[in-house]
Amino acid sequence: MTRQLELGKPEERRKPEKRVNGIFWIILINLGLFVADHIFQVRSIKSLYLYHNWPAWYQFVTATFCHASWEHLSSNLFFLYIFGKIVEEEEGNFALWLSYILTGVGANLVSWLVLPRNAVSIGASGAVFGLFAISVLVKITWDWRKILEALILGQFVIEKVMEAAQASAAMTGPFRGGYPVQTVNHIAHLSGALVGVVLVWLVSRIPSPPDHEGPTLQGKSDKIR
């Protein structure tokens, strides 16, 4: 029925489908490293963790793709898909990857500066909170109906994100069975979200090119800058 109705629409009214691939690659990398680490027990994967006592520069990036347990991974992947898909649909593939890396690295950097030297940080939770903040900011408009919708749904979304935080990114204390004891790293969550807000603010300061297309960019004009 839908396809039949679409056939009757003028060509200019048909909206091309956006290809969303970046978020699936991010999810596949997280899944692949988890399988290699926890199922095949590839020892070299642990060198990707962020060891606070003497970190390598690349660990600030690679630690965002590693996870301590299936619960830790599954909760992060659920919200990665939701918020990452929104960011990619709104801003594109490059913006998604840039947002994931910068918010994840920012969260790990703050964690390294604040947490004890015996801590080990892994997980995408900082990036999840960063993508959450970005997806909210790029969707918000001054339309009162959109604001009301955000208020109604916002508390539910935030509650679910905080539940995911209970399986989150900071590892401290002695190792058990080759893996450190897991604790919640709220510093990574907050700093990841703040990096996302700062990233959107910085991008908003870049002057937009003149609008030669007319109505094609009209939908962007009422977004918060």
JSON list of C-alpha atoms in Angstrom, two decimals:
[
{"chain": "A", "resi": 1, "resn": "MET", "atom": "CA", "xyz": [0.00, 0.00, 0.00]},
{"chain": "A", "resi": 2, "resn": "THR", "atom": "CA", "xyz": [2.78, 2.43, 0.92]},
{"chain": "A", "resi": 3, "resn": "ARG", "atom": "CA", "xyz": [4.68, 1.78, -2.28]},
{"chain": "A", "resi": 4, "resn": "GLN", "atom": "CA", "xyz": [1.52, 2.28, -4.33]},
{"chain": "A", "resi": 5, "resn": "LEU", "atom": "CA", "xyz": [0.90, 5.63, -2.65]},
{"chain": "A", "resi": 6, "resn": "GLU", "atom": "CA", "xyz": [4.48, 6.68, -3.21]},
{"chain": "A", "resi": 7, "resn": "LEU", "atom": "CA", "xyz": [4.17, 6.00, -6.92]},
{"chain": "A", "resi": 8, "resn": "GLY", "atom": "CA", "xyz": [1.58, 8.70, -7.12]},
{"chain": "A", "resi": 9, "resn": "LYS", "atom": "CA", "xyz": [3.79, 11.33, -5.51]},
{"chain": "A", "resi": 10, "resn": "PRO", "atom": "CA", "xyz": [5.79, 13.80, -7.59]},
{"chain": "A", "resi": 11, "resn": "GLU", "atom": "CA", "xyz": [9.48, 13.01, -7.84]},
{"chain": "A", "resi": 12, "resn": "GLU", "atom": "CA", "xyz": [10.47, 16.12, -5.92]},
{"chain": "A", "resi": 13, "resn": "ARG", "atom": "CA", "xyz": [8.45, 15.04, -2.88]},
{"chain": "A", "resi": 14, "resn": "ARG", "atom": "CA", "xyz": [10.19, 11.71, -2.47]},
{"chain": "A", "resi": 15, "resn": "LYS", "atom": "CA", "xyz": [12.86, 11.84, 0.19]},
{"chain": "A", "resi": 16, "resn": "PRO", "atom": "CA", "xyz": [15.94, 9.75, -0.55]},
{"chain": "A", "resi": 17, "resn": "GLU", "atom": "CA", "xyz": [16.68, 7.14, 2.10]},
{"chain": "A", "resi": 18, "resn": "LYS", "atom": "CA", "xyz": [19.74, 7.95, 4.19]},
{"chain": "A", "resi": 19, "resn": "ARG", "atom": "CA", "xyz": [22.30, 5.19, 4.46]},
{"chain": "A", "resi": 20, "resn": "VAL", "atom": "CA", "xyz": [23.18, 4.62, 8.11]},
{"chain": "A", "resi": 21, "resn": "ASN", "atom": "CA", "xyz": [26.28, 2.43, 8.28]},
{"chain": "A", "resi": 22, "resn": "GLY", "atom": "CA", "xyz": [28.66, 4.08, 10.72]},
{"chain": "A", "resi": 23, "resn": "ILE", "atom": "CA", "xyz": [26.83, 3.07, 13.89]},
{"chain": "A", "resi": 24, "resn": "PHE", "atom": "CA", "xyz": [26.75, -0.56, 12.78]},
{"chain": "A", "resi": 25, "resn": "TRP", "atom": "CA", "xyz": [30.51, -0.56, 12.25]},
{"chain": "A", "resi": 26, "resn": "ILE", "atom": "CA", "xyz": [31.02, 0.89, 15.73]},
{"chain": "A", "resi": 27, "resn": "ILE", "atom": "CA", "xyz": [28.78, -1.82, 17.18]},
{"chain": "A", "resi": 28, "resn": "LEU", "atom": "CA", "xyz": [30.61, -4.54, 15.22]},
{"chain": "A", "resi": 29, "resn": "ILE", "atom": "CA", "xyz": [34.01, -3.35, 16.49]},
{"chain": "A", "resi": 30, "resn": "ASN", "atom": "CA", "xyz": [32.75, -3.40, 20.08]},
{"chain": "A", "resi": 31, "resn": "LEU", "atom": "CA", "xyz": [31.29, -6.88, 19.59]},
{"chain": "A", "resi": 32, "resn": "GLY", "atom": "CA", "xyz": [34.39, -8.19, 17.83]},
{"chain": "A", "resi": 33, "resn": "LEU", "atom": "CA", "xyz": [36.76, -7.03, 20.56]},
{"chain": "A", "resi": 34, "resn": "PHE", "atom": "CA", "xyz": [34.48, -8.47, 23.25]},
{"chain": "A", "resi": 35, "resn": "VAL", "atom": "CA", "xyz": [34.45, -11.88, 21.53]},
{"chain": "A", "resi": 36, "resn": "ALA", "atom": "CA", "xyz": [38.22, -11.82, 21.06]},
{"chain": "A", "resi": 37, "resn": "ASP", "atom": "CA", "xyz": [38.76, -10.76, 24.70]},
{"chain": "A", "resi": 38, "resn": "HIS", "atom": "CA", "xyz": [36.25, -12.88, 26.60]},
{"chain": "A", "resi": 39, "resn": "ILE", "atom": "CA", "xyz": [35.55, -15.90, 24.39]},
{"chain": "A", "resi": 40, "resn": "PHE", "atom": "CA", "xyz": [38.82, -16.49, 22.52]},
{"chain": "A", "resi": 41, "resn": "GLN", "atom": "CA", "xyz": [40.80, -14.82, 25.34]},
{"chain": "A", "resi": 42, "resn": "VAL", "atom": "CA", "xyz": [43.26, -13.07, 23.06]},
{"chain": "A", "resi": 43, "resn": "ARG", "atom": "CA", "xyz": [45.82, -11.68, 25.49]},
{"chain": "A", "resi": 44, "resn": "SER", "atom": "CA", "xyz": [46.74, -8.68, 23.37]},
{"chain": "A", "resi": 45, "resn": "ILE", "atom": "CA", "xyz": [43.24, -7.21, 23.77]},
{"chain": "A", "resi": 46, "resn": "LYS", "atom": "CA", "xyz": [44.04, -6.30, 27.38]},
{"chain": "A", "resi": 47, "resn": "SER", "atom": "CA", "xyz": [46.75, -3.97, 26.10]},
{"chain": "A", "resi": 48, "resn": "LEU", "atom": "CA", "xyz": [43.89, -1.85, 24.74]},
{"chain": "A", "resi": 49, "resn": "TYR", "atom": "CA", "xyz": [42.54, -1.12, 28.24]},
{"chain": "A", "resi": 50, "resn": "LEU", "atom": "CA", "xyz": [43.30, 2.27, 29.77]},
{"chain": "A", "resi": 51, "resn": "TYR", "atom": "CA", "xyz": [45.70, 1.61, 32.67]},
{"chain": "A", "resi": 52, "resn": "HIS", "atom": "CA", "xyz": [45.80, 4.75, 34.78]},
{"chain": "A", "resi": 53, "resn": "ASN", "atom": "CA", "xyz": [49.19, 4.06, 36.36]},
{"chain": "A", "resi": 54, "resn": "TRP", "atom": "CA", "xyz": [51.07, 4.25, 33.02]},
{"chain": "A", "resi": 55, "resn": "PRO", "atom": "CA", "xyz": [48.74, 4.71, 30.01]},
{"chain": "A", "resi": 56, "resn": "ALA", "atom": "CA", "xyz": [49.76, 4.53, 26.37]},
{"chain": "A", "resi": 57, "resn": "TRP", "atom": "CA", "xyz": [48.34, 7.32, 24.21]},
{"chain": "A", "resi": 58, "resn": "TYR", "atom": "CA", "xyz": [46.25, 4.95, 22.06]},
{"chain": "A", "resi": 59, "resn": "GLN", "atom": "CA", "xyz": [44.52, 3.44, 25.10]},
{"chain": "A", "resi": 60, "resn": "PHE", "atom": "CA", "xyz": [42.43, 6.59, 25.51]},
{"chain": "A", "resi": 61, "resn": "VAL", "atom": "CA", "xyz": [40.81, 5.62, 22.18]},
{"chain": "A", "resi": 62, "resn": "THR", "atom": "CA", "xyz": [40.90, 1.82, 22.23]},
{"chain": "A", "resi": 63, "resn": "ALA", "atom": "CA", "xyz": [39.48, 1.53, 25.76]},
{"chain": "A", "resi": 64, "resn": "THR", "atom": "CA", "xyz": [36.18, 2.95, 24.44]},
{"chain": "A", "resi": 65, "resn": "PHE", "atom": "CA", "xyz": [35.72, -0.23, 22.37]},
{"chain": "A", "resi": 66, "resn": "CYS", "atom": "CA", "xyz": [36.44, -2.72, 25.20]},
{"chain": "A", "resi": 67, "resn": "HIS", "atom": "CA", "xyz": [34.02, -4.02, 27.86]},
{"chain": "A", "resi": 68, "resn": "ALA", "atom": "CA", "xyz": [34.24, -5.97, 31.09]},
{"chain": "A", "resi": 69, "resn": "SER", "atom": "CA", "xyz": [31.17, -8.21, 30.76]},
{"chain": "A", "resi": 70, "resn": "TRP", "atom": "CA", "xyz": [28.24, -9.03, 28.53]},
{"chain": "A", "resi": 71, "resn": "GLU", "atom": "CA", "xyz": [25.93, -6.89, 30.70]},
{"chain": "A", "resi": 72, "resn": "HIS", "atom": "CA", "xyz": [28.36, -3.99, 30.37]},
{"chain": "A", "resi": 73, "resn": "LEU", "atom": "CA", "xyz": [28.50, -4.41, 26.59]},
{"chain": "A", "resi": 74, "resn": "SER", "atom": "CA", "xyz": [24.80, -5.03, 25.90]},
{"chain": "A", "resi": 75, "resn": "SER", "atom": "CA", "xyz": [23.58, -2.00, 27.84]},
{"chain": "A", "resi": 76, "resn": "ASN", "atom": "CA", "xyz": [26.07, 0.25, 26.06]},
{"chain": "A", "resi": 77, "resn": "LEU", "atom": "CA", "xyz": [25.27, -1.15, 22.61]},
{"chain": "A", "resi": 78, "resn": "PHE", "atom": "CA", "xyz": [21.55, -0.58, 23.11]},
{"chain": "A", "resi": 79, "resn": "PHE", "atom": "CA", "xyz": [22.03, 3.13, 23.74]},
{"chain": "A", "resi": 80, "resn": "LEU", "atom": "CA", "xyz": [24.83, 3.41, 21.19]},
{"chain": "A", "resi": 81, "resn": "TYR", "atom": "CA", "xyz": [22.40, 2.25, 18.53]},
{"chain": "A", "resi": 82, "resn": "ILE", "atom": "CA", "xyz": [19.64, 4.64, 19.62]},
{"chain": "A", "resi": 83, "resn": "PHE", "atom": "CA", "xyz": [21.70, 7.81, 20.03]},
{"chain": "A", "resi": 84, "resn": "GLY", "atom": "CA", "xyz": [24.36, 7.00, 17.44]},
{"chain": "A", "resi": 85, "resn": "LYS", "atom": "CA", "xyz": [21.71, 6.42, 14.78]},
{"chain": "A", "resi": 86, "resn": "ILE", "atom": "CA", "xyz": [20.13, 9.81, 15.56]},
{"chain": "A", "resi": 87, "resn": "VAL", "atom": "CA", "xyz": [23.49, 11.60, 15.29]},
{"chain": "A", "resi": 88, "resn": "GLU", "atom": "CA", "xyz": [24.36, 9.83, 12.04]},
{"chain": "A", "resi": 89, "resn": "GLU", "atom": "CA", "xyz": [20.97, 10.52, 10.47]},
{"chain": "A", "resi": 90, "resn": "GLU", "atom": "CA", "xyz": [21.12, 14.20, 11.44]},
{"chain": "A", "resi": 91, "resn": "GLU", "atom": "CA", "xyz": [24.81, 14.99, 10.91]},
{"chain": "A", "resi": 92, "resn": "GLY", "atom": "CA", "xyz": [26.32, 12.17, 8.85]},
{"chain": "A", "resi": 93, "resn": "ASN", "atom": "CA", "xyz": [28.81, 9.33, 9.17]},
{"chain": "A", "resi": 94, "resn": "PHE", "atom": "CA", "xyz": [31.91, 11.45, 9.76]},
{"chain": "A", "resi": 95, "resn": "ALA", "atom": "CA", "xyz": [30.20, 13.44, 12.51]},
{"chain": "A", "resi": 96, "resn": "LEU", "atom": "CA", "xyz": [29.17, 10.19, 14.23]},
{"chain": "A", "resi": 97, "resn": "TRP", "atom": "CA", "xyz": [32.72, 8.82, 14.29]},
{"chain": "A", "resi": 98, "resn": "LEU", "atom": "CA", "xyz": [34.15, 12.17, 15.36]},
{"chain": "A", "resi": 99, "resn": "SER", "atom": "CA", "xyz": [31.56, 12.46, 18.14]},
{"chain": "A", "resi": 100, "resn": "TYR", "atom": "CA", "xyz": [32.16, 8.90, 19.37]},
{"chain": "A", "resi": 101, "resn": "ILE", "atom": "CA", "xyz": [35.95, 9.28, 19.45]},
{"chain": "A", "resi": 102, "resn": "LEU", "atom": "CA", "xyz": [36.08, 12.77, 20.95]},
{"chain": "A", "resi": 103, "resn": "THR", "atom": "CA", "xyz": [33.50, 12.16, 23.67]},
{"chain": "A", "resi": 104, "resn": "GLY", "atom": "CA", "xyz": [34.99, 8.76, 24.52]},
{"chain": "A", "resi": 105, "resn": "VAL", "atom": "CA", "xyz": [38.54, 10.13, 24.66]},
{"chain": "A", "resi": 106, "resn": "GLY", "atom": "CA", "xyz": [37.40, 13.16, 26.64]},
{"chain": "A", "resi": 107, "resn": "ALA", "atom": "CA", "xyz": [35.66, 10.93, 29.20]},
{"chain": "A", "resi": 108, "resn": "ASN", "atom": "CA", "xyz": [38.75, 8.71, 29.51]},
{"chain": "A", "resi": 109, "resn": "LEU", "atom": "CA", "xyz": [41.06, 11.71, 29.85]},
{"chain": "A", "resi": 110, "resn": "VAL", "atom": "CA", "xyz": [39.02, 13.19, 32.71]},
{"chain": "A", "resi": 111, "resn": "SER", "atom": "CA", "xyz": [38.80, 9.76, 34.36]},
{"chain": "A", "resi": 112, "resn": "TRP", "atom": "CA", "xyz": [42.57, 9.37, 34.13]},
{"chain": "A", "resi": 113, "resn": "LEU", "atom": "CA", "xyz": [43.11, 12.78, 35.70]},
{"chain": "A", "resi": 114, "resn": "VAL", "atom": "CA", "xyz": [40.65, 12.23, 38.57]},
{"chain": "A", "resi": 115, "resn": "LEU", "atom": "CA", "xyz": [40.57, 8.51, 39.41]},
{"chain": "A", "resi": 116, "resn": "PRO", "atom": "CA", "xyz": [43.24, 6.66, 41.45]},
{"chain": "A", "resi": 117, "resn": "ARG", "atom": "CA", "xyz": [46.38, 5.39, 39.74]},
{"chain": "A", "resi": 118, "resn": "ASN", "atom": "CA", "xyz": [45.35, 1.75, 40.24]},
{"chain": "A", "resi": 119, "resn": "ALA", "atom": "CA", "xyz": [42.19, 2.20, 38.15]},
{"chain": "A", "resi": 120, "resn": "VAL", "atom": "CA", "xyz": [41.63, 0.63, 34.76]},
{"chain": "A", "resi": 121, "resn": "SER", "atom": "CA", "xyz": [39.00, 2.21, 32.49]},
{"chain": "A", "resi": 122, "resn": "ILE", "atom": "CA", "xyz": [37.17, 0.48, 29.68]},
{"chain": "A", "resi": 123, "resn": "GLY", "atom": "CA", "xyz": [33.79, 0.82, 28.02]},
{"chain": "A", "resi": 124, "resn": "ALA", "atom": "CA", "xyz": [31.81, 3.03, 25.65]},
{"chain": "A", "resi": 125, "resn": "SER", "atom": "CA", "xyz": [29.76, 4.66, 28.41]},
{"chain": "A", "resi": 126, "resn": "GLY", "atom": "CA", "xyz": [31.47, 8.06, 28.09]},
{"chain": "A", "resi": 127, "resn": "ALA", "atom": "CA", "xyz": [30.79, 8.04, 24.35]},
{"chain": "A", "resi": 128, "resn": "VAL", "atom": "CA", "xyz": [27.20, 6.90, 25.00]},
{"chain": "A", "resi": 129, "resn": "PHE", "atom": "CA", "xyz": [26.55, 9.90, 27.23]},
{"chain": "A", "resi": 130, "resn": "GLY", "atom": "CA", "xyz": [28.27, 12.17, 24.71]},
{"chain": "A", "resi": 131, "resn": "LEU", "atom": "CA", "xyz": [26.11, 10.88, 21.84]},
{"chain": "A", "resi": 132, "resn": "PHE", "atom": "CA", "xyz": [23.06, 11.23, 24.07]},
{"chain": "A", "resi": 133, "resn": "ALA", "atom": "CA", "xyz": [23.82, 14.90, 24.69]},
{"chain": "A", "resi": 134, "resn": "ILE", "atom": "CA", "xyz": [24.54, 15.54, 21.01]},
{"chain": "A", "resi": 135, "resn": "SER", "atom": "CA", "xyz": [21.41, 13.73, 19.80]},
{"chain": "A", "resi": 136, "resn": "VAL", "atom": "CA", "xyz": [19.26, 15.81, 22.15]},
{"chain": "A", "resi": 137, "resn": "LEU", "atom": "CA", "xyz": [20.86, 19.11, 21.14]},
{"chain": "A", "resi": 138, "resn": "VAL", "atom": "CA", "xyz": [20.60, 18.52, 17.39]},
{"chain": "A", "resi": 139, "resn": "LYS", "atom": "CA", "xyz": [16.94, 17.54, 17.73]},
{"chain": "A", "resi": 140, "resn": "ILE", "atom": "CA", "xyz": [15.75, 20.35, 20.02]},
{"chain": "A", "resi": 141, "resn": "THR", "atom": "CA", "xyz": [13.87, 23.21, 18.37]},
{"chain": "A", "resi": 142, "resn": "TRP", "atom": "CA", "xyz": [11.98, 26.24, 19.67]},
{"chain": "A", "resi": 143, "resn": "ASP", "atom": "CA", "xyz": [8.68, 24.58, 18.70]},
{"chain": "A", "resi": 144, "resn": "TRP", "atom": "CA", "xyz": [6.70, 24.33, 21.98]},
{"chain": "A", "resi": 145, "resn": "ARG", "atom": "CA", "xyz": [5.38, 20.92, 20.94]},
{"chain": "A", "resi": 146, "resn": "LYS", "atom": "CA", "xyz": [8.91, 19.59, 20.55]},
{"chain": "A", "resi": 147, "resn": "ILE", "atom": "CA", "xyz": [9.87, 21.04, 23.93]},
{"chain": "A", "resi": 148, "resn": "LEU", "atom": "CA", "xyz": [6.85, 19.40, 25.56]},
{"chain": "A", "resi": 149, "resn": "GLU", "atom": "CA", "xyz": [7.72, 16.11, 23.89]},
{"chain": "A", "resi": 150, "resn": "ALA", "atom": "CA", "xyz": [11.30, 16.36, 25.17]},
{"chain": "A", "resi": 151, "resn": "LEU", "atom": "CA", "xyz": [10.08, 17.02, 28.72]},
{"chain": "A", "resi": 152, "resn": "ILE", "atom": "CA", "xyz": [7.71, 14.05, 28.65]},
{"chain": "A", "resi": 153, "resn": "LEU", "atom": "CA", "xyz": [10.18, 11.60, 27.15]},
{"chain": "A", "resi": 154, "resn": "GLY", "atom": "CA", "xyz": [13.34, 13.09, 28.63]},
{"chain": "A", "resi": 155, "resn": "GLN", "atom": "CA", "xyz": [12.90, 11.74, 32.14]},
{"chain": "A", "resi": 156, "resn": "PHE", "atom": "CA", "xyz": [12.35, 8.21, 30.79]},
{"chain": "A", "resi": 157, "resn": "VAL", "atom": "CA", "xyz": [15.42, 8.37, 28.55]},
{"chain": "A", "resi": 158, "resn": "ILE", "atom": "CA", "xyz": [17.64, 9.77, 31.32]},
{"chain": "A", "resi": 159, "resn": "GLU", "atom": "CA", "xyz": [16.43, 7.08, 33.74]},
{"chain": "A", "resi": 160, "resn": "LYS", "atom": "CA", "xyz": [17.29, 4.33, 31.26]},
{"chain": "A", "resi": 161, "resn": "VAL", "atom": "CA", "xyz": [20.70, 5.85, 30.54]},
{"chain": "A", "resi": 162, "resn": "MET", "atom": "CA", "xyz": [21.46, 5.97, 34.26]},
{"chain": "A", "resi": 163, "resn": "GLU", "atom": "CA", "xyz": [20.44, 2.33, 34.58]},
{"chain": "A", "resi": 164, "resn": "ALA", "atom": "CA", "xyz": [22.99, 1.51, 31.90]},
{"chain": "A", "resi": 165, "resn": "ALA", "atom": "CA", "xyz": [25.56, 3.39, 33.97]},
{"chain": "A", "resi": 166, "resn": "GLN", "atom": "CA", "xyz": [25.34, 0.69, 36.62]},
{"chain": "A", "resi": 167, "resn": "ALA", "atom": "CA", "xyz": [27.28, -1.59, 34.27]},
{"chain": "A", "resi": 168, "resn": "SER", "atom": "CA", "xyz": [29.77, 1.04, 33.33]},
{"chain": "A", "resi": 169, "resn": "ALA", "atom": "CA", "xyz": [33.30, 1.97, 32.62]},
{"chain": "A", "resi": 170, "resn": "ALA", "atom": "CA", "xyz": [35.68, 2.23, 35.55]},
{"chain": "A", "resi": 171, "resn": "MET", "atom": "CA", "xyz": [37.61, -0.76, 36.84]},
{"chain": "A", "resi": 172, "resn": "THR", "atom": "CA", "xyz": [39.43, -0.54, 40.16]},
{"chain": "A", "resi": 173, "resn": "GLY", "atom": "CA", "xyz": [40.91, -2.87, 42.74]},
{"chain": "A", "resi": 174, "resn": "PRO", "atom": "CA", "xyz": [42.40, -6.35, 42.50]},
{"chain": "A", "resi": 175, "resn": "PHE", "atom": "CA", "xyz": [41.97, -8.59, 39.47]},
{"chain": "A", "resi": 176, "resn": "ARG", "atom": "CA", "xyz": [39.67, -11.61, 39.66]},
{"chain": "A", "resi": 177, "resn": "GLY", "atom": "CA", "xyz": [39.94, -14.23, 36.98]},
{"chain": "A", "resi": 178, "resn": "GLY", "atom": "CA", "xyz": [42.08, -11.94, 34.86]},
{"chain": "A", "resi": 179, "resn": "TYR", "atom": "CA", "xyz": [39.63, -9.01, 35.04]},
{"chain": "A", "resi": 180, "resn": "PRO", "atom": "CA", "xyz": [39.51, -6.13, 37.52]},
{"chain": "A", "resi": 181, "resn": "VAL", "atom": "CA", "xyz": [36.62, -5.59, 39.90]},
{"chain": "A", "resi": 182, "resn": "GLN", "atom": "CA", "xyz": [33.95, -3.43, 38.27]},
{"chain": "A", "resi": 183, "resn": "THR", "atom": "CA", "xyz": [32.69, -0.16, 39.72]},
{"chain": "A", "resi": 184, "resn": "VAL", "atom": "CA", "xyz": [30.63, 2.67, 38.27]},
{"chain": "A", "resi": 185, "resn": "ASN", "atom": "CA", "xyz": [32.53, 5.57, 36.73]},
{"chain": "A", "resi": 186, "resn": "HIS", "atom": "CA", "xyz": [30.12, 8.50, 36.95]},
{"chain": "A", "resi": 187, "resn": "ILE", "atom": "CA", "xyz": [32.98, 10.85, 36.12]},
{"chain": "A", "resi": 188, "resn": "ALA", "atom": "CA", "xyz": [33.20, 9.33, 32.63]},
{"chain": "A", "resi": 189, "resn": "HIS", "atom": "CA", "xyz": [29.44, 9.71, 32.14]},
{"chain": "A", "resi": 190, "resn": "LEU", "atom": "CA", "xyz": [29.35, 13.36, 33.13]},
{"chain": "A", "resi": 191, "resn": "SER", "atom": "CA", "xyz": [32.51, 14.31, 31.26]},
{"chain": "A", "resi": 192, "resn": "GLY", "atom": "CA", "xyz": [31.37, 12.46, 28.12]},
{"chain": "A", "resi": 193, "resn": "ALA", "atom": "CA", "xyz": [28.09, 14.39, 28.13]},
{"chain": "A", "resi": 194, "resn": "LEU", "atom": "CA", "xyz": [29.90, 17.69, 28.72]},
{"chain": "A", "resi": 195, "resn": "VAL", "atom": "CA", "xyz": [32.30, 17.01, 25.85]},
{"chain": "A", "resi": 196, "resn": "GLY", "atom": "CA", "xyz": [29.27, 16.36, 23.65]},
{"chain": "A", "resi": 197, "resn": "VAL", "atom": "CA", "xyz": [27.72, 19.69, 24.65]},
{"chain": "A", "resi": 198, "resn": "VAL", "atom": "CA", "xyz": [31.00, 21.54, 24.03]},
{"chain": "A", "resi": 199, "resn": "LEU", "atom": "CA", "xyz": [31.41, 19.82, 20.66]},
{"chain": "A", "resi": 200, "resn": "VAL", "atom": "CA", "xyz": [27.95, 20.94, 19.51]},
{"chain": "A", "resi": 201, "resn": "TRP", "atom": "CA", "xyz": [28.65, 24.48, 20.77]},
{"chain": "A", "resi": 202, "resn": "LEU", "atom": "CA", "xyz": [31.97, 24.65, 18.90]},
{"chain": "A", "resi": 203, "resn": "VAL", "atom": "CA", "xyz": [30.41, 23.41, 15.66]},
{"chain": "A", "resi": 204, "resn": "SER", "atom": "CA", "xyz": [27.60, 25.95, 16.05]},
{"chain": "A", "resi": 205, "resn": "ARG", "atom": "CA", "xyz": [30.21, 28.75, 16.10]},
{"chain": "A", "resi": 206, "resn": "ILE", "atom": "CA", "xyz": [31.38, 27.84, 12.59]},
{"chain": "A", "resi": 207, "resn": "PRO", "atom": "CA", "xyz": [29.74, 30.21, 10.09]},
{"chain": "A", "resi": 208, "resn": "SER", "atom": "CA", "xyz": [27.25, 28.46, 7.82]},
{"chain": "A", "resi": 209, "resn": "PRO", "atom": "CA", "xyz": [27.68, 28.84, 4.04]},
{"chain": "A", "resi": 210, "resn": "PRO", "atom": "CA", "xyz": [25.10, 31.00, 2.23]},
{"chain": "A", "resi": 211, "resn": "ASP", "atom": "CA", "xyz": [21.85, 29.17, 1.60]},
{"chain": "A", "resi": 212, "resn": "HIS", "atom": "CA", "xyz": [21.49, 28.86, -2.16]},
{"chain": "A", "resi": 213, "resn": "GLU", "atom": "CA", "xyz": [19.05, 26.00, -2.04]},
{"chain": "A", "resi": 214, "resn": "GLY", "atom": "CA", "xyz": [16.16, 27.88, -0.48]},
{"chain": "A", "resi": 215, "resn": "PRO", "atom": "CA", "xyz": [13.64, 25.59, 1.18]},
{"chain": "A", "resi": 216, "resn": "THR", "atom": "CA", "xyz": [15.89, 22.53, 1.40]},
{"chain": "A", "resi": 217, "resn": "LEU", "atom": "CA", "xyz": [17.57, 23.89, 4.54]},
{"chain": "A", "resi": 218, "resn": "GLN", "atom": "CA", "xyz": [14.48, 25.48, 5.99]},
{"chain": "A", "resi": 219, "resn": "GLY", "atom": "CA", "xyz": [14.05, 22.71, 8.53]},
{"chain": "A", "resi": 220, "resn": "LYS", "atom": "CA", "xyz": [17.42, 23.58, 10.08]},
{"chain": "A", "resi": 221, "resn": "SER", "atom": "CA", "xyz": [16.65, 27.24, 10.72]},
{"chain": "A", "resi": 222, "resn": "ASP", "atom": "CA", "xyz": [14.76, 26.80, 13.96]},
{"chain": "A", "resi": 223, "resn": "LYS", "atom": "CA", "xyz": [17.34, 24.60, 15.73]},
{"chain": "A", "resi": 224, "resn": "ILE", "atom": "CA", "xyz": [19.16, 25.88, 18.77]},
{"chain": "A", "resi": 225, "resn": "ARG", "atom": "CA", "xyz": [22.61, 27.16, 17.90]}
]
